[in-house]
Tab-separated table of C-alpha atoms and ligand atoms in Angstrom:
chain	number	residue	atom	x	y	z
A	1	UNK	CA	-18.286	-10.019	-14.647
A	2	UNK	CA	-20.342	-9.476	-11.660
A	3	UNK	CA	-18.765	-8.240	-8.180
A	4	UNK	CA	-19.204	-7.452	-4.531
A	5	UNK	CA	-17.214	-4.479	-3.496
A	6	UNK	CA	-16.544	-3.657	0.429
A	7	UNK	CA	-16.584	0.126	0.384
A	8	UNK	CA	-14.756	1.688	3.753
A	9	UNK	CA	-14.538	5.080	3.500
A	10	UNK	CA	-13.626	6.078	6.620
A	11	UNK	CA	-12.041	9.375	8.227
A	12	UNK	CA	-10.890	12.673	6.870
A	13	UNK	CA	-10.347	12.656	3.379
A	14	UNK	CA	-11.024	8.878	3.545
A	15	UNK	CA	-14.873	9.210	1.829
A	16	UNK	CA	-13.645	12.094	-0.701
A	17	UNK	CA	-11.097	9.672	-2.140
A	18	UNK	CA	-13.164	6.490	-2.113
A	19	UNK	CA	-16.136	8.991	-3.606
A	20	UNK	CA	-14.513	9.145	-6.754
A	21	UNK	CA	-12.867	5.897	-7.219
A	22	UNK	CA	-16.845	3.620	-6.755
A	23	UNK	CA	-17.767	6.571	-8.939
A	24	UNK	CA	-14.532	5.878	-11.416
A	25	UNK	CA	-15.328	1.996	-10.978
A	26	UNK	CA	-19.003	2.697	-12.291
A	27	UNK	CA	-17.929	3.861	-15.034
A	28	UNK	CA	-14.795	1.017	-15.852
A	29	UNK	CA	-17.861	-1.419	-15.193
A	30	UNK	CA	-20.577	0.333	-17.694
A	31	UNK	CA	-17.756	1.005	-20.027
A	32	UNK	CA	-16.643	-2.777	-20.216
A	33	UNK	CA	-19.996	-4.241	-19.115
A	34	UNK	CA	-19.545	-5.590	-15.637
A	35	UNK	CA	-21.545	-5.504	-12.647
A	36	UNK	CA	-19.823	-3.796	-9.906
A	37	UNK	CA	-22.345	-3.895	-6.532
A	38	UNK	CA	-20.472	-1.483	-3.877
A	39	UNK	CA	-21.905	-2.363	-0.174
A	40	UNK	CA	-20.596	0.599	2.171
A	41	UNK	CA	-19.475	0.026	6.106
A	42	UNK	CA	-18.297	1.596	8.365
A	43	UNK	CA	-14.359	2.001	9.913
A	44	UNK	CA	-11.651	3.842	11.867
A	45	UNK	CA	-13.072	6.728	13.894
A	46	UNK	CA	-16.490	7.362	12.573
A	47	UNK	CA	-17.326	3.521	13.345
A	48	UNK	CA	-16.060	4.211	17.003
A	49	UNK	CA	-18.350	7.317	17.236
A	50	UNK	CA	-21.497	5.217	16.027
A	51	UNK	CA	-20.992	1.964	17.176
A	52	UNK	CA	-18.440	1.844	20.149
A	53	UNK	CA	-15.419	-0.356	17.509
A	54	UNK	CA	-12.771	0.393	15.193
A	55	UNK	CA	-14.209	-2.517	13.293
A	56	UNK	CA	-17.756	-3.149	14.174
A	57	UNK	CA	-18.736	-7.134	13.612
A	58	UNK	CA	-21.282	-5.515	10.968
A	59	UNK	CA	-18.293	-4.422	8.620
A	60	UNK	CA	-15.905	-7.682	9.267
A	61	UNK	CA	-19.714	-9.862	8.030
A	62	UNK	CA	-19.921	-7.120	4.770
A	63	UNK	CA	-16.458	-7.822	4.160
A	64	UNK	CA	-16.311	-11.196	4.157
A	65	UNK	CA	-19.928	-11.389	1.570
A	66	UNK	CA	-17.432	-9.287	-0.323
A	67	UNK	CA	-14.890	-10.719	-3.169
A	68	UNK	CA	-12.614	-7.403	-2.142
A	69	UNK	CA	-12.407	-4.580	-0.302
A	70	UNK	CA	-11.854	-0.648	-0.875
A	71	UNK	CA	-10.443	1.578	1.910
A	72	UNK	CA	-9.908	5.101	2.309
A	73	UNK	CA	-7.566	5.961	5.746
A	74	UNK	CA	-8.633	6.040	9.171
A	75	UNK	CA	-7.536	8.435	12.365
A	76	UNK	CA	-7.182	11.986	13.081
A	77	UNK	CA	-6.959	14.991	15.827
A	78	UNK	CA	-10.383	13.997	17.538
A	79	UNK	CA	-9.480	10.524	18.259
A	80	UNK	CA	-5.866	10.676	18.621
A	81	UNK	CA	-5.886	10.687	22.426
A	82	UNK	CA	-3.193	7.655	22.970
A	83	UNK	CA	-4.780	7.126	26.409
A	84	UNK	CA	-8.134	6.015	24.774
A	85	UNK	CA	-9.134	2.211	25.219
A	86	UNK	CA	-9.616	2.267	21.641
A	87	UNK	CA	-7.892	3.759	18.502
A	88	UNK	CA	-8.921	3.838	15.026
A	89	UNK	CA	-5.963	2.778	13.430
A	90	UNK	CA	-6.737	-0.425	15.745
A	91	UNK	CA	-9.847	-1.257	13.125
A	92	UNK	CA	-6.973	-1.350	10.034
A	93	UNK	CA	-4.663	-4.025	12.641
A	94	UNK	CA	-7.632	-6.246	12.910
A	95	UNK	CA	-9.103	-6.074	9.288
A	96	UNK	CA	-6.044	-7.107	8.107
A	97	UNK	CA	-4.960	-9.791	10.523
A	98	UNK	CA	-9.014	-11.295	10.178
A	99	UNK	CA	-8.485	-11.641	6.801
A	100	UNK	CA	-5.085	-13.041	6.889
A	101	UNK	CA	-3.567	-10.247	4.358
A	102	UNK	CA	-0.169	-11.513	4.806
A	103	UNK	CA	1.499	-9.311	1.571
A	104	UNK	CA	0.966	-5.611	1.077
A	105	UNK	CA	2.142	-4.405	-2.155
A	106	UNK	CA	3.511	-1.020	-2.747
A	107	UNK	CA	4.341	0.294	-6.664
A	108	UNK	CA	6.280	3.216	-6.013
A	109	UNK	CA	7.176	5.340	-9.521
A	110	UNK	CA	8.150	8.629	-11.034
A	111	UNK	CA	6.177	10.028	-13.548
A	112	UNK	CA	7.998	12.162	-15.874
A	113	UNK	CA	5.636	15.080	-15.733
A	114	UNK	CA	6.203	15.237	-11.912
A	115	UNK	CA	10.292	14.996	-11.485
A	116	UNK	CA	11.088	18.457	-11.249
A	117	UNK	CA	9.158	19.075	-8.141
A	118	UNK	CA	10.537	15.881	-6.078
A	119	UNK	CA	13.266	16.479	-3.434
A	120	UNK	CA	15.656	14.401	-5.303
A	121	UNK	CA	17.617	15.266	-8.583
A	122	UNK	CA	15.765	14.741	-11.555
A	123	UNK	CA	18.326	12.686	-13.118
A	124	UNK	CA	18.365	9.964	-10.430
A	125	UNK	CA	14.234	10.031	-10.732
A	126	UNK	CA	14.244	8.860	-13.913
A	127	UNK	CA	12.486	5.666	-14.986
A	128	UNK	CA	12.123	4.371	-11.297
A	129	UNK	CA	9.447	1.790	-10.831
A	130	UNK	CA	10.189	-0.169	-8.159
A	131	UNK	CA	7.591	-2.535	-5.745
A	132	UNK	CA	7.532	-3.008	-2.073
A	133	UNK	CA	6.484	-6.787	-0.763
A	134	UNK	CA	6.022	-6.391	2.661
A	135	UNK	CA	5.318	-8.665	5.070
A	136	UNK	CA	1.929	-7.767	6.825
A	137	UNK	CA	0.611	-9.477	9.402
A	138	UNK	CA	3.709	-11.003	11.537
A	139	UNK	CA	7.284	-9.820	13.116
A	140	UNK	CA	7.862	-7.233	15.555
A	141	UNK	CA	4.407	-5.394	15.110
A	142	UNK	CA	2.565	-9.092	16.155
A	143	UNK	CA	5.209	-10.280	18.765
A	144	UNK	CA	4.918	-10.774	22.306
A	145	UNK	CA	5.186	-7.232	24.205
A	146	UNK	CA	5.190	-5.996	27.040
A	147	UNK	CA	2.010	-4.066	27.319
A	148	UNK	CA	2.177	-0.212	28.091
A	149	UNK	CA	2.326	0.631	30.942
A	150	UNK	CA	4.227	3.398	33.793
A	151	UNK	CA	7.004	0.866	34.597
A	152	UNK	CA	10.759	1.670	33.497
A	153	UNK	CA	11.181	-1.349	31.449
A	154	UNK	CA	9.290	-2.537	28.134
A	155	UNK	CA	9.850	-5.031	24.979
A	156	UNK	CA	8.334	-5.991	21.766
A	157	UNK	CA	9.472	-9.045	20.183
A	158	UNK	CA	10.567	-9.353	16.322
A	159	UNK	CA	10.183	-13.596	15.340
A	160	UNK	CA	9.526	-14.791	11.797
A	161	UNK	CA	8.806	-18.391	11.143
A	162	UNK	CA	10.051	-20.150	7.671
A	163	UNK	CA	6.267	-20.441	6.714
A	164	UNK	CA	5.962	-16.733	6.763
A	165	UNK	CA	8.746	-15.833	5.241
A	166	UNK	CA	8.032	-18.729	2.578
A	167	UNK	CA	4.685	-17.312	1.293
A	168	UNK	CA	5.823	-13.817	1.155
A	169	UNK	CA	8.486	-14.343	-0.549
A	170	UNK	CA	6.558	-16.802	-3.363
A	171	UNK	CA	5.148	-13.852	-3.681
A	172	UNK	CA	7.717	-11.056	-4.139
A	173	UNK	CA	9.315	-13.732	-6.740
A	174	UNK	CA	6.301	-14.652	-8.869
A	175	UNK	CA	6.425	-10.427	-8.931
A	176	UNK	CA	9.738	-9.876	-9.784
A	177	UNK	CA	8.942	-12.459	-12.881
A	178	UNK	CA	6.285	-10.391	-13.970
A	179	UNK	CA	8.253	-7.822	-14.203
A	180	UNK	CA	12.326	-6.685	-14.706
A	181	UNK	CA	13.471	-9.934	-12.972
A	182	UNK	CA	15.000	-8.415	-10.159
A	183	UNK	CA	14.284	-8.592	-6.393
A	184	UNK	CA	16.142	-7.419	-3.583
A	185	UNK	CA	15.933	-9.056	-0.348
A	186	UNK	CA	16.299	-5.927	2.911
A	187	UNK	CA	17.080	-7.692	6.425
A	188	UNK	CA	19.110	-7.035	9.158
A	189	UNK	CA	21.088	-10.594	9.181
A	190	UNK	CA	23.976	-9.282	10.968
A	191	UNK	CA	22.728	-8.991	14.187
A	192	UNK	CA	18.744	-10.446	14.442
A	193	UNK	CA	18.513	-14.360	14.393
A	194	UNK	CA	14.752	-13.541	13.458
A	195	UNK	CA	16.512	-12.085	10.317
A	196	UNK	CA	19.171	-14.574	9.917
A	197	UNK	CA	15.818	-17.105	9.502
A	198	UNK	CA	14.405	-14.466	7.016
A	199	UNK	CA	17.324	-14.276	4.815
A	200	UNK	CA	18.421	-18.200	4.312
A	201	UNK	CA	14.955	-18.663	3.614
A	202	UNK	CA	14.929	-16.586	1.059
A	203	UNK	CA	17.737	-17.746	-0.372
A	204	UNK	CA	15.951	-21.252	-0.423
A	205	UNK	CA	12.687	-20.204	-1.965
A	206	UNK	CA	15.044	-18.523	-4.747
A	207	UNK	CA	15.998	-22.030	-5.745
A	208	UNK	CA	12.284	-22.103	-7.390
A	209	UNK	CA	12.993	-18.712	-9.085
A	210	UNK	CA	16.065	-18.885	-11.314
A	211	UNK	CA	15.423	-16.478	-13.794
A	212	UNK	CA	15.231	-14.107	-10.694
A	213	UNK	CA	18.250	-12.196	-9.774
A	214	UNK	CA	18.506	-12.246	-6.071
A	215	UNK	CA	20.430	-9.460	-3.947
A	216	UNK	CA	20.307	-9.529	-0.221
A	217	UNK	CA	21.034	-5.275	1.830
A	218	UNK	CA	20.844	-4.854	4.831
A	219	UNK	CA	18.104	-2.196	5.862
A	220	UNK	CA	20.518	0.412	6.993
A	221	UNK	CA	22.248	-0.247	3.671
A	222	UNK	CA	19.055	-0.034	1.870
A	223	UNK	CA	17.850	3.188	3.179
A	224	UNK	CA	20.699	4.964	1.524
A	225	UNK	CA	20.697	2.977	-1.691
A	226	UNK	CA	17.116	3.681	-1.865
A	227	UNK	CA	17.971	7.296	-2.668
A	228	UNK	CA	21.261	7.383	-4.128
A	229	UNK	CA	20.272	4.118	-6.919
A	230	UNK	CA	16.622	4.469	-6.846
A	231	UNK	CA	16.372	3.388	-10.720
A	232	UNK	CA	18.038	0.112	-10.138
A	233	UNK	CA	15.260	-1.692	-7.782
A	234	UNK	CA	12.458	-3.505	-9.277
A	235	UNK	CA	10.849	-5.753	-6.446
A	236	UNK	CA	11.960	-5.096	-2.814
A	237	UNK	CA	10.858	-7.310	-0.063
A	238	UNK	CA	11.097	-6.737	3.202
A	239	UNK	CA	9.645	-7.316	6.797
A	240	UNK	CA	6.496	-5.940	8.512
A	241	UNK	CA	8.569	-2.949	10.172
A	242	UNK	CA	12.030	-2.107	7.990
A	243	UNK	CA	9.057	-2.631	4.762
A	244	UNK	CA	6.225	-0.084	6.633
A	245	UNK	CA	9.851	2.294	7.036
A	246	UNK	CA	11.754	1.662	3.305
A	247	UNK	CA	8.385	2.056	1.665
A	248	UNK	CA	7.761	5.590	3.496
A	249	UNK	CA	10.981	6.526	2.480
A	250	UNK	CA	10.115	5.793	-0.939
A	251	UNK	CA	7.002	7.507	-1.225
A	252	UNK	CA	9.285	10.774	-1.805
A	253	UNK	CA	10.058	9.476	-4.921
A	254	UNK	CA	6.774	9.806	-6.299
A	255	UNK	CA	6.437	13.956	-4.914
A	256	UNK	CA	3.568	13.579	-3.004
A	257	UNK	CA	2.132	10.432	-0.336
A	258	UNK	CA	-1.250	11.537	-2.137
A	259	UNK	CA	-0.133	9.391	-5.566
A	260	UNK	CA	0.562	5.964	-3.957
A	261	UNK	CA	-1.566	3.074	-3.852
A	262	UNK	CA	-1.278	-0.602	-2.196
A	263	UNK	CA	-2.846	-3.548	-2.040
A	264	UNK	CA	-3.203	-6.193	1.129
A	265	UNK	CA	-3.465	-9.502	-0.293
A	266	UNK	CA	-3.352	-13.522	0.622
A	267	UNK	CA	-3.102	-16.549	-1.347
A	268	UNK	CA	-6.427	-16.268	-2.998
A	269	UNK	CA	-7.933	-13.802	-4.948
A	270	UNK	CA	-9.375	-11.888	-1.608
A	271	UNK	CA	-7.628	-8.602	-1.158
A	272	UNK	CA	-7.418	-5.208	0.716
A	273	UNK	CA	-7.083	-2.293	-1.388
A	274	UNK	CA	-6.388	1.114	0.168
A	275	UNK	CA	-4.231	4.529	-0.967
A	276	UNK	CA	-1.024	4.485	1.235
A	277	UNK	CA	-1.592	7.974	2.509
A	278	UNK	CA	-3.730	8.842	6.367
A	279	UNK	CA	-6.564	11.089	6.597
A	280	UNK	CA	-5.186	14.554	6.072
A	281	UNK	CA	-6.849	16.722	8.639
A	282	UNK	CA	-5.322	19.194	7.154
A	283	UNK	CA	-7.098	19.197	3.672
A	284	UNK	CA	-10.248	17.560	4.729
A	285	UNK	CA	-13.489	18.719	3.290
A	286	UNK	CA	-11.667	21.020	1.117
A	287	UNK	CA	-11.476	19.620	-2.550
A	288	UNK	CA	-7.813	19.317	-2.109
A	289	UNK	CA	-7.155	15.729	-2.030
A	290	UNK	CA	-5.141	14.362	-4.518
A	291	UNK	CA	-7.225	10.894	-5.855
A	292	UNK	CA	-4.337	9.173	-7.376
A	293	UNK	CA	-3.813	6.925	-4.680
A	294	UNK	CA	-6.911	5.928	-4.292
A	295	UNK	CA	-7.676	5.308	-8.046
A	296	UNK	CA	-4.066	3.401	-8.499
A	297	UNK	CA	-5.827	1.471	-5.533
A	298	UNK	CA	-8.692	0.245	-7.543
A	299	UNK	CA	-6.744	-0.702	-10.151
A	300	UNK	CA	-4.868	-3.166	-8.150
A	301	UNK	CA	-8.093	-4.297	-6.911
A	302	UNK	CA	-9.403	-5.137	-10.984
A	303	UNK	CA	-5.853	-6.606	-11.483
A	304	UNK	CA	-5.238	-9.018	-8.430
A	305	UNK	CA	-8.929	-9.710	-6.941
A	306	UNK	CA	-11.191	-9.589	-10.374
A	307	UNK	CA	-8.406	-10.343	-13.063
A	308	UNK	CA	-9.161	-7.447	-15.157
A	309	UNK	CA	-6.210	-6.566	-16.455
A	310	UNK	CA	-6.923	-4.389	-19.300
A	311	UNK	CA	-9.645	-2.398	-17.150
A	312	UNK	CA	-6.602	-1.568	-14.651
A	313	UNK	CA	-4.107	-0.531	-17.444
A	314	UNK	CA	-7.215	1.943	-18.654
A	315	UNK	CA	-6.863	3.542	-15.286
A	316	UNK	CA	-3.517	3.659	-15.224
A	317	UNK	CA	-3.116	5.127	-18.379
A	318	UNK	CA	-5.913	7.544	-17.987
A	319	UNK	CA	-4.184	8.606	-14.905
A	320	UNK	CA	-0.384	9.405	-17.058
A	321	UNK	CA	-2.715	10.941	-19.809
A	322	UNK	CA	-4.100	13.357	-16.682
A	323	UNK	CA	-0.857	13.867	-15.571
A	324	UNK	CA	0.721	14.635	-18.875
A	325	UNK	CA	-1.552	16.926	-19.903
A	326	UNK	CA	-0.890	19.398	-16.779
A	327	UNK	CA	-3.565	18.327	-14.783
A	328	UNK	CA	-2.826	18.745	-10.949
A	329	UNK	CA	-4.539	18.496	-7.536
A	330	UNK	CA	-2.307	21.307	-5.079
A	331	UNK	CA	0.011	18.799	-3.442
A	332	UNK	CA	1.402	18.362	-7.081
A	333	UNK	CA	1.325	21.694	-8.647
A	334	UNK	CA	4.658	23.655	-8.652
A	335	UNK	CA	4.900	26.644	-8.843
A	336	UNK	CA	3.210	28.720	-11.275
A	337	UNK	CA	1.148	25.933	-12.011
A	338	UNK	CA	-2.567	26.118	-11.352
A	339	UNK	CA	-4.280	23.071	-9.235
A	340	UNK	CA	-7.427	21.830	-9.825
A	341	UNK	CA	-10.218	20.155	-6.924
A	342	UNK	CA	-10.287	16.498	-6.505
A	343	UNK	CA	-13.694	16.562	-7.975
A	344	UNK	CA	-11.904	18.109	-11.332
A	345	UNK	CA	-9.019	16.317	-11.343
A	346	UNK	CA	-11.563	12.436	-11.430
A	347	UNK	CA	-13.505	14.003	-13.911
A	348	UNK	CA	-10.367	14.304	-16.139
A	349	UNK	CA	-9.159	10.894	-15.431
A	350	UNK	CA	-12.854	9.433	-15.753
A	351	UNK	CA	-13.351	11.394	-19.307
A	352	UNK	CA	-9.581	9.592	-20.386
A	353	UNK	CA	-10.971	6.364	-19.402
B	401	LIG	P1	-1.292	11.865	6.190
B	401	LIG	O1	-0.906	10.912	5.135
B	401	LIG	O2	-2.738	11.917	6.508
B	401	LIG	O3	-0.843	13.351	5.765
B	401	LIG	C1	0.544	13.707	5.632
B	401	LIG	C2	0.626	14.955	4.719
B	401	LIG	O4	0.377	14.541	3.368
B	401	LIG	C3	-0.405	16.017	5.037
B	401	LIG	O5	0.157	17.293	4.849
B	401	LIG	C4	-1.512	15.777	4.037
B	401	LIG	O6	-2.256	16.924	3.706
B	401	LIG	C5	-0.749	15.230	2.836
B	401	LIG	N1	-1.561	14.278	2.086
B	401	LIG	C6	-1.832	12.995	2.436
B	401	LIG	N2	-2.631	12.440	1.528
B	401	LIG	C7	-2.877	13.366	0.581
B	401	LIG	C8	-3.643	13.392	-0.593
B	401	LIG	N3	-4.337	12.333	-1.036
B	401	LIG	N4	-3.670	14.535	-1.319
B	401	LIG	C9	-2.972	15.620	-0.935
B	401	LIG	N5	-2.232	15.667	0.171
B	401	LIG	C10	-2.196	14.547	0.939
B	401	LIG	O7	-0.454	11.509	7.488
B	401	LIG	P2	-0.525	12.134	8.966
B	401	LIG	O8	-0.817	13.591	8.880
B	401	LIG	O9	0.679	11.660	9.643
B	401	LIG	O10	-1.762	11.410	9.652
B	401	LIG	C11	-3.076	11.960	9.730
B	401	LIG	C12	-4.020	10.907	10.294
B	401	LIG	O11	-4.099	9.798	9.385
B	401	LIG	C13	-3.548	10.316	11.634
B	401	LIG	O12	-4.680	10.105	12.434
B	401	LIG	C14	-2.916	8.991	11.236
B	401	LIG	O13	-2.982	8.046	12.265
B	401	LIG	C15	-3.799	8.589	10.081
B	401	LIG	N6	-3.153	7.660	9.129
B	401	LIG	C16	-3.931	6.674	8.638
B	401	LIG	C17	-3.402	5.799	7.716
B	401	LIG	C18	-4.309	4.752	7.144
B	401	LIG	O14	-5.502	4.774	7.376
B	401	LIG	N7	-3.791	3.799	6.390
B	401	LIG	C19	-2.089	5.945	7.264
B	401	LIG	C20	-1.315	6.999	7.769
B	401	LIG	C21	-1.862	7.859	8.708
């Protein structure tokens, strides 16, 4: 198959990552003879040094010739003045709310190799595998607000309409089908109306979905169940804000933000694929970065945008083999184990490939 690729490294460790997955995609596409074109723009703080924008009109064109679109992470220390007129992190806002990426999926699981060094007892790490549906481009991050300013008094407003909530949750249940069955349903119904909305119109779009098992927590609720029943989740769905929070939580889970991936999508095939982790000033331009993220990343992008199922499960499962056979980048290794660079670390998933 032949495809257009947006490639956006941006900051920090954001081109080091995205290095090795076009260079990982290469491969997948000479291995299982596609044609993978990668067109490179530019993003986040670099694109405001060079061109004045977060998101110069030059990437939004690229990205739009493009059939999906591969992000590193954006931000850091030399741009992080909050007083600036413009903000990198501003250029993610806008990419995702042009393109109208209204779900962001988040897999969140334990490998087995890996359990011993999360925060969590082993035994309650076991065998979880659970993804976060949140909603993306709406509720309190999009409402009306009361702009910053040096007064005393200030708002931000959380509304949902049944059309939102309707297509995100079509798609946390088509998900949940695809997988154990299961979706929980995180809200704060008690006291928000905006949430009362969310959750009887979830329970309405369930009507199209009974072979899914439908439970309803509230997010305070959730945040503990999240650590004390990890196991027992398979699709969680949630708002813009309590999903950004829950899935943050979760990313513990996994031992390291460097191992989780997402993907932005919308009712086509179009998508937004990016690791969930920022720009790590702290390990930049060291050979430290942990690529897992970013590689899970493309593989969402072969499964939902290009269909290319089996090519995704080869990364996947090139990624376990990695993993199982002691391979680890630093933010992984326990102790007594010996890390290898991120460079290292691609070659051995690219070689089990
Ligand atoms: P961060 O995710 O960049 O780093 C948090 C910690 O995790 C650091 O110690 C870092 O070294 C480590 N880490 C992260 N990714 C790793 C990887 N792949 N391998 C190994 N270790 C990894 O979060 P932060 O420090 O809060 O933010 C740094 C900058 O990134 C800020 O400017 C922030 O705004 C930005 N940020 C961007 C995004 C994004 O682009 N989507 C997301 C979060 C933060």
């Amino acid at each position: 198959m032949k495809a257009t690729i947006a490639v956006l490294p941006g900051d920090g460790i954001g081109p080091e990552v995205v290095g090795q997955a076009t260079d990982l995609l290469s491969h997948i596409a000479a291995k299982y003879g596609h044609d993978f074109e990668f067109v490179e723009g530019l993003i986040g703080g670099i694109a405001i040094d060079e061109t004045g924008a977060p998101l110069p009109p030059a990437t939004v064109a690229l990205c739009e010739a493009s059939d999906a679109i591969l992000l590193g992470a954006v931000g850091g220390p030399k741009w992080a003045d909050p007083t600036a007129s413009v903000q990198p992190e501003r250029g993610l806002l806008e990419l995702r709310q042009h393109f109208g990426l209204f779900a962001n999926l988040r897999p969140v699981k334990t490998y087995p190799a890996l359990v011993d060094h999360a925060p969590l007892r082993a035994d309650l790490l076991r065998d979880v595998d659970i993804l976060f549906v949140r909603e993306l481009v709406s509720g309190i991050y999009f409402g009306a607000r009361q702009e910053q300013g040096d007064g005393d008094d200030s708002y931000d407003t959380m509304r949902y309409s049944r059309d939102e909530v309707e297509q995100v949750a079509n798609v946390a249940f088509r998900a949940a089908q695809g997988r154990r069955k299961k979706l929980c349903s995180v809200d704060k119904a008690n006291v928000l109306a905006s949430m009362r909305l969310w959750r009887r119109t979830v329970v309405e779009v369930h009507e199209e979905y009974d072979d899914v098992e439908l439970e309803h927590l509230l997010v305070d609720a959730a945040t503990m169940h999240l650590l004390t029943r990890p196991g027992s989740f398979d699709v969680i769905v949630a708002g813009n804000m309590f999903g950004d929070i829950l899935s943050d939580e979760a990313s513990v889970l996994a031992g390291s933000l460097g191992m989780l991936p997402s993907a932005s999508l919308r009712a086509d095939s179009f998508g937004l694929y990016e690791p969930v982790h920022g720009t790590a000033p702290d390990i930049a331009g060291q050979g430290l970065a942990n690529p897992i993220g970013m590689f899970l990343s493309a593989a969402m992008l072969l499964r939902y945008s290009l269909g290319l199922e089996g090519e995704a499960r080869a990364i996947e499962a090139a990624v376990d083999d990695a993993l199982a056979a002691g391979l680890r980048t630093a933010d992984i290794a326990g102790a007594g184990e010996k890390a290898v660079s991120t460079r290292d670390f691609a070659a051995a998933v690219k070689s089990r490939v």
